[in-house]
């Protein structure tokens, strides 16, 4: 799609400054602009780029005052960042509109599919599955028996959902992610072998949850592993059986959460964090990347860091001393000698 | 499926106390029970829940003595936990019985399939593959050329097994896991480019191995990457080329084991552990989560922790001092001043 | 395939010593040899194995002098390691030659496929995709709309490439890897909910890049996430939106790189490393396994280690003191008492 500056300005209720007929068909950061691209300038820190950008059109705030000549066509709007975000959304929506059902799918006769679906090639849908309206199942998705999927959900290519799991409305799951695999439960026998403990629960993803690529969320032993409304889970994350993730909690890539841990709402958890089983993380907790949480924590407003983790500021001060430990030891050795001499 | 308390009691050779006609169709922990659910009470610690549970039926030990009124129907059995585990197994087996071969599969004519298979939609089976009896290949599984799969194996949706790999009897592999991808072997050239070292070996998973979801086990350069009998490997684990995992070793999620490392039998390895290449982990070793193992270790019965790891107890004591390092440093600075004063 | 020692010697321009008619059909390390296998001896450290190996044929250097009797047939060549590597390459190439297009694929009519493709069963290729010559797409691969794939690329089973991504010539991607999933971008609202920031850029993998299994590389917000020419990325790695990985950089398994970080060329990054967003790693940097990089680093030629990371040698010395911190603290306590006594 290609639009003129005039069309975009009309759409955004903005004012064109420069050539209204210049056309753009793509978007870029102002510092990475090229001819045919649209960019925006909101943060004064980036002002210098507007004098050198190759972008053809730049959205700016109404009150922006240039101090040097500008090559690009400007569109003045009330809020350049908001206007740009609005355009991003439009582009995004225009792109994603896959529709229809491929001929090469296998849908069990007892499954029920809602209105206006997209079901890509090589999708399998199991017995008694219930798929809502306006759902998009990209190619090679697997939906097990008795799975429920809400309206407006998007499952990208190759997502696998095991039997009995429940996916809410407006849930998005990225490619390769597995929902509902067996929890890791084995009971040791006297002969050293392990006996599998059947994992008979399920996984529930509430509305507006988004899950990244190649993540794994195990089904509960009994009951449910639950990701609450609006939580955002990144790529390559491990969520074990019977875990509960609170509302609007955000978890960065490669973090692992062991069995039956309960993470509060509104938490922010960095990448590669490990949380042991059967503990509770309070609401609003912030955990720095690579930390290990091995016991229940109080949320005193500080970020925690370390393995095991404690207050971020304190950790930083301890680590600063750690980096000079050989000097500290030498000082102590020196003191020992001096004290010995004094004692004589 | 729905059963009365009387039917279950008969099946378990137990004695009903309460309404024998009440029906259950699901199971739950006693503290999460609901009408229509069956629970159990074995650990006296949980006794309080039996007086408040909403479960319709609860299995209890023969000698259980109630101290308050109980709403649920009880079934008294010799061992409530064992009886419950037995029921879980029954439920689990009743559920999993997928059978038959989808019409939408691609099986090379030279492949041989055993008796009573389940081969789901969009499965590919390569040339000269040998599939045992009672094997379940869920939808979108890929079996490469010359792969051998033993009897009773279950490969969940989207598992990928590269050519020449060998999967034993009673092996279970969860969705998205990759078996036999190329080991990470590249030889640096003088010009800074890397030349790939062909990875011509395979992966062998012995009998009763279970592998979680989205794990990756690389094929050997030459010879085999081996997971020995009964080992249990969780989700998102990396096992590099030529690694060997001992019998009945259990490895938690997101652990990584580098090339040619040899892990003994009966080990317990926590989540997010890293083990460097070409070292040996002795039999029965226990490694705490997030540890790094960078050299050969002795197994002195202690769990190891840290990166690099050493004894758990010792690590805990060191870490306790670490958390107060700024104070220790201040004490030393203070001492320096005092000694200086004394020396005058 | 089976070859006599004489045939192999002729092929390698070597000289047979022993039975020229003995046949081999496989290869093994000299210490793991079996009848019918070919091995090599280059490193004198391994000489002892040549006297006990069960391999039928061993490649040795021209000037090798045996000190004991040898059962195997020898082939003397100028450089035994090079000759062996050459044979590995031949075996590898002989094996991989998949060809043709399965009947069970879905290829949009607007897609363009180059000459001599292999397109396995259940592959989906989207609208306006451009696939080069001699490309191999193994079963269950997904290629989104507008994706470009260069010549000689190999995508193993189940690889998913989202729309608009660009894959160079001679790129190899292992099973289960996801290219172009949405970056993890959400803007917090005042009510605690998060609003998704559309991720409209793409991923570019330049020529000769190799990616392992079950890795995830997110598309850029705008612009591109880029992996430069010849970089090698192992299994289960997370590469976030707008990251750039330099030419010939090598990254081991389970490492995670956060948004907009820029990794230089010729770097060597160990397993389970974490790199925070928006920082730059200089060319040629070496980072030890499990390290955390939280700020821009200078490359002073040392490997870095720790979380946060600093010089490897210094880290080792600090960690040595850390392992004896309780003793150091006790010494300080002892000193305090002595100084107090002296002060009296």
mmCIF file of N, CA, C and O in Angstrom, chain B residues 105-106 122-123 140-142 145 160 162-164 176 178 182 184 186 192-196 198 200 214-215 218 222 236-238 254-256 273-274 291-292 307-308 310 314 318 331 338, chain C residues 27 84 88-89 92 95 98 102 104 121-122 138-140 156-158 174-175 210 213-214 232-236 248 250-251 253-254 272 290 315 319 322-323 325-326 329 332 336 339 343:
data_model
loop_
_atom_site.group_PDB
_atom_site.id
_atom_site.type_symbol
_atom_site.label_atom_id
_atom_site.label_comp_id
_atom_site.label_asym_id
_atom_site.label_seq_id
_atom_site.Cartn_x
_atom_site.Cartn_y
_atom_site.Cartn_z
ATOM 1 N N UNK B 105 -1.525 -38.522 5.894
ATOM 2 C CA UNK B 105 -0.164 -38.734 6.381
ATOM 3 C C UNK B 105 0.709 -38.979 5.164
ATOM 4 O O UNK B 105 0.204 -39.228 4.067
ATOM 5 N N UNK B 106 2.045 -38.884 5.342
ATOM 6 C CA UNK B 106 2.940 -39.294 4.254
ATOM 7 C C UNK B 106 3.947 -40.275 4.836
ATOM 8 O O UNK B 106 4.776 -39.907 5.670
ATOM 9 N N UNK B 122 -1.048 -35.469 9.295
ATOM 10 C CA UNK B 122 0.108 -34.660 8.895
ATOM 11 C C UNK B 122 1.420 -35.177 9.485
ATOM 12 O O UNK B 122 2.385 -34.430 9.640
ATOM 13 N N UNK B 123 1.433 -36.466 9.812
ATOM 14 C CA UNK B 123 2.678 -37.120 10.231
ATOM 15 C C UNK B 123 3.456 -37.510 8.985
ATOM 16 O O UNK B 123 2.888 -37.976 7.990
ATOM 17 N N UNK B 140 1.384 -34.144 13.155
ATOM 18 C CA UNK B 140 2.512 -33.265 12.794
ATOM 19 C C UNK B 140 3.859 -33.752 13.331
ATOM 20 O O UNK B 140 4.824 -32.986 13.379
ATOM 21 N N UNK B 141 3.929 -35.041 13.711
ATOM 22 C CA UNK B 141 5.235 -35.616 14.074
ATOM 23 C C UNK B 141 6.037 -35.858 12.794
ATOM 24 O O UNK B 141 5.481 -36.169 11.736
ATOM 25 N N UNK B 142 7.359 -35.704 12.898
ATOM 26 C CA UNK B 142 8.267 -35.991 11.790
ATOM 27 C C UNK B 142 9.255 -37.074 12.198
ATOM 28 O O UNK B 142 9.958 -36.926 13.208
ATOM 29 N N UNK B 145 14.531 -40.527 7.982
ATOM 30 C CA UNK B 145 14.927 -41.802 7.389
ATOM 31 C C UNK B 145 15.677 -42.673 8.402
ATOM 32 O O UNK B 145 16.462 -42.180 9.209
ATOM 33 N N UNK B 160 10.029 -33.849 16.383
ATOM 34 C CA UNK B 160 10.830 -34.059 15.179
ATOM 35 C C UNK B 160 12.009 -34.978 15.509
ATOM 36 O O UNK B 160 12.799 -34.647 16.399
ATOM 37 N N UNK B 162 15.263 -36.621 13.728
ATOM 38 C CA UNK B 162 16.095 -36.659 12.518
ATOM 39 C C UNK B 162 16.531 -38.092 12.187
ATOM 40 O O UNK B 162 16.472 -38.982 13.034
ATOM 41 N N UNK B 163 17.054 -38.250 10.993
ATOM 42 C CA UNK B 163 17.474 -39.545 10.440
ATOM 43 C C UNK B 163 18.408 -40.314 11.374
ATOM 44 O O UNK B 163 19.192 -39.727 12.098
ATOM 45 N N UNK B 164 18.278 -41.632 11.328
ATOM 46 C CA UNK B 164 19.213 -42.564 11.988
ATOM 47 C C UNK B 164 19.062 -42.641 13.513
ATOM 48 O O UNK B 164 19.779 -43.425 14.150
ATOM 49 N N UNK B 176 6.883 -30.656 20.383
ATOM 50 C CA UNK B 176 7.865 -29.654 19.977
ATOM 51 C C UNK B 176 9.311 -30.045 20.200
ATOM 52 O O UNK B 176 10.210 -29.299 19.801
ATOM 53 N N UNK B 178 12.922 -31.739 19.695
ATOM 54 C CA UNK B 178 13.720 -32.089 18.519
ATOM 55 C C UNK B 178 14.803 -33.077 18.932
ATOM 56 O O UNK B 178 15.594 -32.797 19.835
ATOM 57 N N UNK B 182 21.711 -31.238 14.290
ATOM 58 C CA UNK B 182 23.174 -31.221 14.216
ATOM 59 C C UNK B 182 23.799 -30.664 15.487
ATOM 60 O O UNK B 182 23.345 -29.639 16.008
ATOM 61 N N UNK B 184 26.644 -28.585 17.531
ATOM 62 C CA UNK B 184 27.159 -27.232 17.236
ATOM 63 C C UNK B 184 28.670 -27.342 17.052
ATOM 64 O O UNK B 184 29.444 -27.106 17.980
ATOM 65 N N UNK B 186 31.845 -26.215 14.577
ATOM 66 C CA UNK B 186 32.359 -25.390 13.485
ATOM 67 C C UNK B 186 33.846 -25.178 13.715
ATOM 68 O O UNK B 186 34.270 -24.891 14.836
ATOM 69 N N UNK B 192 38.556 -16.002 9.463
ATOM 70 C CA UNK B 192 37.510 -15.625 10.407
ATOM 71 C C UNK B 192 36.191 -16.335 10.160
ATOM 72 O O UNK B 192 35.314 -16.319 11.011
ATOM 73 N N UNK B 193 36.021 -16.945 8.983
ATOM 74 C CA UNK B 193 34.813 -17.720 8.728
ATOM 75 C C UNK B 193 34.882 -19.064 9.450
ATOM 76 O O UNK B 193 35.961 -19.536 9.797
ATOM 77 N N UNK B 194 33.735 -19.667 9.662
ATOM 78 C CA UNK B 194 33.684 -20.989 10.277
ATOM 79 C C UNK B 194 33.255 -22.019 9.244
ATOM 80 O O UNK B 194 32.392 -21.762 8.435
ATOM 81 N N UNK B 195 33.885 -23.181 9.318
ATOM 82 C CA UNK B 195 33.520 -24.284 8.431
ATOM 83 C C UNK B 195 32.782 -25.319 9.269
ATOM 84 O O UNK B 195 33.227 -25.692 10.347
ATOM 85 N N UNK B 196 31.646 -25.754 8.756
ATOM 86 C CA UNK B 196 30.844 -26.730 9.500
ATOM 87 C C UNK B 196 31.539 -28.084 9.570
ATOM 88 O O UNK B 196 32.052 -28.576 8.571
ATOM 89 N N UNK B 198 30.758 -31.816 9.778
ATOM 90 C CA UNK B 198 29.563 -32.652 9.609
ATOM 91 C C UNK B 198 29.281 -33.456 10.879
ATOM 92 O O UNK B 198 30.211 -33.936 11.535
ATOM 93 N N UNK B 200 27.674 -36.662 11.989
ATOM 94 C CA UNK B 200 27.232 -37.880 11.312
ATOM 95 C C UNK B 200 26.751 -38.969 12.254
ATOM 96 O O UNK B 200 26.334 -40.035 11.814
ATOM 97 N N UNK B 214 9.590 -29.058 23.863
ATOM 98 C CA UNK B 214 10.512 -28.062 23.284
ATOM 99 C C UNK B 214 11.955 -28.216 23.766
ATOM 100 O O UNK B 214 12.691 -27.233 23.887
ATOM 101 N N UNK B 215 12.347 -29.449 24.049
ATOM 102 C CA UNK B 215 13.746 -29.761 24.368
ATOM 103 C C UNK B 215 14.500 -30.051 23.067
ATOM 104 O O UNK B 215 13.888 -30.357 22.045
ATOM 105 N N UNK B 218 20.960 -32.935 20.484
ATOM 106 C CA UNK B 218 21.730 -32.964 19.238
ATOM 107 C C UNK B 218 22.343 -34.335 18.970
ATOM 108 O O UNK B 218 22.777 -35.031 19.896
ATOM 109 N N UNK B 222 30.308 -38.187 15.664
ATOM 110 C CA UNK B 222 30.344 -39.603 15.281
ATOM 111 C C UNK B 222 29.872 -40.342 16.518
ATOM 112 O O UNK B 222 29.949 -39.812 17.614
ATOM 113 N N UNK B 236 12.524 -27.738 27.531
ATOM 114 C CA UNK B 236 13.439 -26.659 27.135
ATOM 115 C C UNK B 236 14.881 -26.932 27.554
ATOM 116 O O UNK B 236 15.632 -26.012 27.895
ATOM 117 N N UNK B 237 15.260 -28.194 27.531
ATOM 118 C CA UNK B 237 16.616 -28.591 27.918
ATOM 119 C C UNK B 237 17.480 -28.746 26.678
ATOM 120 O O UNK B 237 17.013 -29.160 25.620
ATOM 121 N N UNK B 238 18.755 -28.399 26.829
ATOM 122 C CA UNK B 238 19.711 -28.533 25.729
ATOM 123 C C UNK B 238 20.675 -29.664 26.068
ATOM 124 O O UNK B 238 21.341 -29.622 27.110
ATOM 125 N N UNK B 254 15.181 -26.344 31.432
ATOM 126 C CA UNK B 254 16.081 -25.266 30.999
ATOM 127 C C UNK B 254 17.540 -25.516 31.368
ATOM 128 O O UNK B 254 18.362 -24.610 31.259
ATOM 129 N N UNK B 255 17.868 -26.724 31.786
ATOM 130 C CA UNK B 255 19.274 -27.062 32.006
ATOM 131 C C UNK B 255 19.954 -27.289 30.648
ATOM 132 O O UNK B 255 19.320 -27.723 29.692
ATOM 133 N N UNK B 256 21.254 -26.981 30.587
ATOM 134 C CA UNK B 256 22.024 -27.185 29.366
ATOM 135 C C UNK B 256 23.269 -27.999 29.646
ATOM 136 O O UNK B 256 23.976 -27.722 30.615
ATOM 137 N N UNK B 273 20.498 -25.358 35.228
ATOM 138 C CA UNK B 273 21.898 -25.702 35.485
ATOM 139 C C UNK B 273 22.657 -25.704 34.162
ATOM 140 O O UNK B 273 22.095 -26.010 33.109
ATOM 141 N N UNK B 274 23.946 -25.330 34.203
ATOM 142 C CA UNK B 274 24.817 -25.436 33.035
ATOM 143 C C UNK B 274 25.972 -26.375 33.342
ATOM 144 O O UNK B 274 26.587 -26.251 34.404
ATOM 145 N N UNK B 291 22.990 -23.745 39.053
ATOM 146 C CA UNK B 291 24.428 -23.951 39.261
ATOM 147 C C UNK B 291 25.150 -24.077 37.928
ATOM 148 O O UNK B 291 24.557 -24.388 36.899
ATOM 149 N N UNK B 292 26.459 -23.844 37.969
ATOM 150 C CA UNK B 292 27.326 -24.044 36.811
ATOM 151 C C UNK B 292 28.400 -25.054 37.174
ATOM 152 O O UNK B 292 29.103 -24.860 38.167
ATOM 153 N N UNK B 307 28.074 -21.052 40.813
ATOM 154 C CA UNK B 307 28.609 -21.060 39.457
ATOM 155 C C UNK B 307 29.997 -20.423 39.483
ATOM 156 O O UNK B 307 30.086 -19.197 39.525
ATOM 157 N N UNK B 308 31.102 -21.202 39.527
ATOM 158 C CA UNK B 308 31.133 -22.665 39.581
ATOM 159 C C UNK B 308 30.632 -23.206 40.920
ATOM 160 O O UNK B 308 30.755 -22.532 41.946
ATOM 161 N N UNK B 310 30.029 -25.603 44.278
ATOM 162 C CA UNK B 310 30.676 -26.401 45.316
ATOM 163 C C UNK B 310 29.599 -26.765 46.338
ATOM 164 O O UNK B 310 28.411 -26.571 46.064
ATOM 165 N N UNK B 314 28.222 -25.214 52.323
ATOM 166 C CA UNK B 314 29.307 -24.244 52.301
ATOM 167 C C UNK B 314 28.902 -23.015 51.473
ATOM 168 O O UNK B 314 29.152 -21.870 51.852
ATOM 169 N N UNK B 318 28.852 -19.124 52.642
ATOM 170 C CA UNK B 318 29.596 -18.074 51.917
ATOM 171 C C UNK B 318 28.652 -16.956 51.476
ATOM 172 O O UNK B 318 28.962 -15.774 51.571
ATOM 173 N N UNK B 331 34.248 -2.884 58.600
ATOM 174 C CA UNK B 331 34.948 -3.350 59.799
ATOM 175 C C UNK B 331 36.457 -3.374 59.551
ATOM 176 O O UNK B 331 37.254 -2.959 60.404
ATOM 177 N N UNK B 338 42.465 1.697 63.514
ATOM 178 C CA UNK B 338 42.819 1.427 64.910
ATOM 179 C C UNK B 338 44.242 0.888 65.024
ATOM 180 O O UNK B 338 45.009 1.257 65.923
ATOM 181 N N UNK C 27 31.924 -44.782 10.155
ATOM 182 C CA UNK C 27 33.080 -44.088 10.706
ATOM 183 C C UNK C 27 32.937 -43.963 12.210
ATOM 184 O O UNK C 27 31.824 -43.952 12.732
ATOM 185 N N UNK C 84 40.385 -37.264 6.769
ATOM 186 C CA UNK C 84 39.190 -37.748 7.447
ATOM 187 C C UNK C 84 38.047 -36.734 7.327
ATOM 188 O O UNK C 84 36.903 -37.090 7.025
ATOM 189 N N UNK C 88 34.342 -37.166 5.798
ATOM 190 C CA UNK C 88 33.113 -36.782 6.511
ATOM 191 C C UNK C 88 32.217 -35.938 5.615
ATOM 192 O O UNK C 88 31.009 -36.155 5.526
ATOM 193 N N UNK C 89 32.848 -34.961 4.985
ATOM 194 C CA UNK C 89 32.100 -34.083 4.080
ATOM 195 C C UNK C 89 31.420 -34.877 2.969
ATOM 196 O O UNK C 89 30.259 -34.625 2.629
ATOM 197 N N UNK C 92 28.523 -36.821 4.376
ATOM 198 C CA UNK C 92 27.452 -35.897 4.710
ATOM 199 C C UNK C 92 26.695 -35.475 3.454
ATOM 200 O O UNK C 92 25.463 -35.447 3.423
ATOM 201 N N UNK C 95 24.495 -38.130 1.898
ATOM 202 C CA UNK C 95 23.298 -38.454 2.614
ATOM 203 C C UNK C 95 22.154 -37.468 2.368
ATOM 204 O O UNK C 95 21.015 -37.834 2.148
ATOM 205 N N UNK C 98 17.935 -34.858 -0.487
ATOM 206 C CA UNK C 98 16.494 -34.924 -0.663
ATOM 207 C C UNK C 98 16.097 -34.094 -1.888
ATOM 208 O O UNK C 98 16.640 -33.013 -2.113
ATOM 209 N N UNK C 102 6.581 -32.813 -2.443
ATOM 210 C CA UNK C 102 5.506 -33.705 -1.982
ATOM 211 C C UNK C 102 4.170 -33.261 -2.582
ATOM 212 O O UNK C 102 3.978 -32.092 -2.913
ATOM 213 N N UNK C 104 1.464 -33.380 -0.865
ATOM 214 C CA UNK C 104 0.685 -32.826 0.245
ATOM 215 C C UNK C 104 1.359 -31.561 0.782
ATOM 216 O O UNK C 104 1.880 -31.550 1.886
ATOM 217 N N UNK C 121 6.552 -32.994 2.842
ATOM 218 C CA UNK C 121 5.123 -33.057 3.111
ATOM 219 C C UNK C 121 4.694 -31.989 4.112
ATOM 220 O O UNK C 121 5.434 -31.636 5.016
ATOM 221 N N UNK C 122 3.486 -31.460 3.919
ATOM 222 C CA UNK C 122 2.817 -30.574 4.887
ATOM 223 C C UNK C 122 3.545 -29.243 5.073
ATOM 224 O O UNK C 122 3.422 -28.596 6.111
ATOM 225 N N UNK C 138 12.150 -29.027 4.609
ATOM 226 C CA UNK C 138 11.741 -30.322 5.143
ATOM 227 C C UNK C 138 10.265 -30.277 5.563
ATOM 228 O O UNK C 138 9.651 -29.205 5.639
ATOM 229 N N UNK C 139 9.686 -31.458 5.820
ATOM 230 C CA UNK C 139 8.261 -31.504 6.160
ATOM 231 C C UNK C 139 7.864 -30.522 7.259
ATOM 232 O O UNK C 139 8.638 -30.234 8.166
ATOM 233 N N UNK C 140 6.635 -30.000 7.151
ATOM 234 C CA UNK C 140 5.984 -29.190 8.196
ATOM 235 C C UNK C 140 6.647 -27.822 8.401
ATOM 236 O O UNK C 140 6.429 -27.185 9.426
ATOM 237 N N UNK C 156 15.071 -27.253 8.251
ATOM 238 C CA UNK C 156 14.729 -28.584 8.746
ATOM 239 C C UNK C 156 13.276 -28.628 9.230
ATOM 240 O O UNK C 156 12.606 -27.585 9.328
ATOM 241 N N UNK C 157 12.768 -29.830 9.572
ATOM 242 C CA UNK C 157 11.325 -29.977 9.836
ATOM 243 C C UNK C 157 10.773 -28.989 10.859
ATOM 244 O O UNK C 157 11.359 -28.765 11.921
ATOM 245 N N UNK C 158 9.638 -28.422 10.545
ATOM 246 C CA UNK C 158 8.908 -27.617 11.508
ATOM 247 C C UNK C 158 9.438 -26.217 11.732
ATOM 248 O O UNK C 158 8.963 -25.532 12.630
ATOM 249 N N UNK C 174 17.718 -25.235 11.949
ATOM 250 C CA UNK C 174 17.314 -26.542 12.460
ATOM 251 C C UNK C 174 15.877 -26.560 12.968
ATOM 252 O O UNK C 174 15.252 -25.510 13.186
ATOM 253 N N UNK C 175 15.407 -27.775 13.193
ATOM 254 C CA UNK C 175 13.995 -28.048 13.467
ATOM 255 C C UNK C 175 13.435 -27.201 14.609
ATOM 256 O O UNK C 175 14.102 -26.949 15.606
ATOM 257 N N UNK C 210 23.993 -20.118 10.380
ATOM 258 C CA UNK C 210 23.362 -21.383 10.807
ATOM 259 C C UNK C 210 22.717 -21.191 12.171
ATOM 260 O O UNK C 210 23.316 -20.620 13.086
ATOM 261 N N UNK C 213 18.315 -25.697 16.859
ATOM 262 C CA UNK C 213 16.932 -26.153 17.026
ATOM 263 C C UNK C 213 16.210 -25.353 18.106
ATOM 264 O O UNK C 213 16.804 -24.939 19.099
ATOM 265 N N UNK C 214 14.910 -25.154 17.913
ATOM 266 C CA UNK C 214 14.017 -24.535 18.915
ATOM 267 C C UNK C 214 14.508 -23.180 19.424
ATOM 268 O O UNK C 214 14.257 -22.805 20.572
ATOM 269 N N UNK C 232 26.926 -18.084 13.796
ATOM 270 C CA UNK C 232 26.412 -19.418 14.135
ATOM 271 C C UNK C 232 25.706 -19.327 15.484
ATOM 272 O O UNK C 232 26.314 -18.935 16.489
ATOM 273 N N UNK C 233 24.424 -19.690 15.502
ATOM 274 C CA UNK C 233 23.556 -19.543 16.666
ATOM 275 C C UNK C 233 23.077 -20.939 17.045
ATOM 276 O O UNK C 233 22.499 -21.627 16.222
ATOM 277 N N UNK C 234 23.279 -21.338 18.258
ATOM 278 C CA UNK C 234 22.985 -22.706 18.720
ATOM 279 C C UNK C 234 21.495 -22.882 19.064
ATOM 280 O O UNK C 234 20.660 -22.078 18.665
ATOM 281 N N UNK C 235 21.180 -23.909 19.809
ATOM 282 C CA UNK C 235 19.793 -24.270 20.157
ATOM 283 C C UNK C 235 19.211 -23.378 21.263
ATOM 284 O O UNK C 235 19.942 -22.891 22.122
ATOM 285 N N UNK C 236 17.900 -23.226 21.277
ATOM 286 C CA UNK C 236 17.139 -22.658 22.399
ATOM 287 C C UNK C 236 17.609 -21.266 22.785
ATOM 288 O O UNK C 236 17.582 -20.878 23.955
ATOM 289 N N UNK C 248 30.209 -13.672 11.697
ATOM 290 C CA UNK C 248 31.034 -14.755 12.258
ATOM 291 C C UNK C 248 31.039 -14.809 13.785
ATOM 292 O O UNK C 248 31.971 -15.365 14.376
ATOM 293 N N UNK C 250 29.755 -16.411 17.215
ATOM 294 C CA UNK C 250 29.300 -17.754 17.569
ATOM 295 C C UNK C 250 28.648 -17.696 18.953
ATOM 296 O O UNK C 250 29.256 -17.206 19.897
ATOM 297 N N UNK C 251 27.435 -18.197 19.065
ATOM 298 C CA UNK C 251 26.688 -18.103 20.328
ATOM 299 C C UNK C 251 26.202 -19.486 20.738
ATOM 300 O O UNK C 251 25.511 -20.157 19.978
ATOM 301 N N UNK C 253 24.316 -22.464 23.267
ATOM 302 C CA UNK C 253 22.910 -22.732 23.557
ATOM 303 C C UNK C 253 22.360 -21.950 24.748
ATOM 304 O O UNK C 253 23.060 -21.663 25.700
ATOM 305 N N UNK C 254 21.081 -21.630 24.678
ATOM 306 C CA UNK C 254 20.279 -21.061 25.775
ATOM 307 C C UNK C 254 20.695 -19.653 26.185
ATOM 308 O O UNK C 254 20.265 -19.159 27.230
ATOM 309 N N UNK C 272 23.961 -20.047 28.008
ATOM 310 C CA UNK C 272 23.166 -19.473 29.114
ATOM 311 C C UNK C 272 23.609 -18.067 29.511
ATOM 312 O O UNK C 272 23.378 -17.643 30.644
ATOM 313 N N UNK C 290 27.023 -18.598 31.311
ATOM 314 C CA UNK C 290 26.188 -18.135 32.433
ATOM 315 C C UNK C 290 26.474 -16.698 32.871
ATOM 316 O O UNK C 290 25.943 -16.252 33.893
ATOM 317 N N UNK C 315 37.708 -12.496 37.999
ATOM 318 C CA UNK C 315 36.534 -13.173 38.554
ATOM 319 C C UNK C 315 36.953 -14.435 39.298
ATOM 320 O O UNK C 315 36.487 -14.712 40.403
ATOM 321 N N UNK C 319 36.263 -15.187 43.145
ATOM 322 C CA UNK C 319 35.433 -16.338 43.516
ATOM 323 C C UNK C 319 36.191 -17.256 44.480
ATOM 324 O O UNK C 319 35.598 -17.857 45.373
ATOM 325 N N UNK C 322 35.663 -15.754 47.691
ATOM 326 C CA UNK C 322 34.250 -15.975 48.045
ATOM 327 C C UNK C 322 34.061 -17.340 48.695
ATOM 328 O O UNK C 322 33.342 -17.484 49.684
ATOM 329 N N UNK C 323 34.740 -18.359 48.147
ATOM 330 C CA UNK C 323 34.577 -19.724 48.655
ATOM 331 C C UNK C 323 35.137 -19.890 50.073
ATOM 332 O O UNK C 323 34.926 -20.917 50.712
ATOM 333 N N UNK C 325 34.840 -17.160 52.342
ATOM 334 C CA UNK C 325 34.371 -15.970 53.057
ATOM 335 C C UNK C 325 34.116 -16.214 54.543
ATOM 336 O O UNK C 325 34.462 -15.357 55.364
ATOM 337 N N UNK C 326 33.536 -17.356 54.940
ATOM 338 C CA UNK C 326 33.313 -17.545 56.393
ATOM 339 C C UNK C 326 34.630 -17.483 57.165
ATOM 340 O O UNK C 326 34.680 -16.883 58.253
ATOM 341 N N UNK C 329 35.721 -13.836 57.403
ATOM 342 C CA UNK C 329 34.935 -13.124 58.409
ATOM 343 C C UNK C 329 35.394 -13.486 59.822
ATOM 344 O O UNK C 329 35.553 -12.626 60.692
ATOM 345 N N UNK C 332 38.491 -11.693 60.708
ATOM 346 C CA UNK C 332 38.219 -10.283 61.019
ATOM 347 C C UNK C 332 37.654 -10.149 62.437
ATOM 348 O O UNK C 332 38.051 -9.258 63.205
ATOM 349 N N UNK C 336 39.300 -8.117 65.495
ATOM 350 C CA UNK C 336 38.585 -7.097 66.272
ATOM 351 C C UNK C 336 38.826 -7.268 67.767
ATOM 352 O O UNK C 336 39.083 -6.303 68.491
ATOM 353 N N UNK C 339 42.445 -6.416 68.676
ATOM 354 C CA UNK C 339 42.691 -4.961 68.646
ATOM 355 C C UNK C 339 42.057 -4.305 69.882
ATOM 356 O O UNK C 339 42.648 -3.424 70.511
ATOM 357 N N UNK C 343 43.937 -2.213 72.652
ATOM 358 C CA UNK C 343 43.578 -0.810 72.921
ATOM 359 C C UNK C 343 43.432 -0.507 74.412
ATOM 360 O O UNK C 343 43.462 0.647 74.821
#
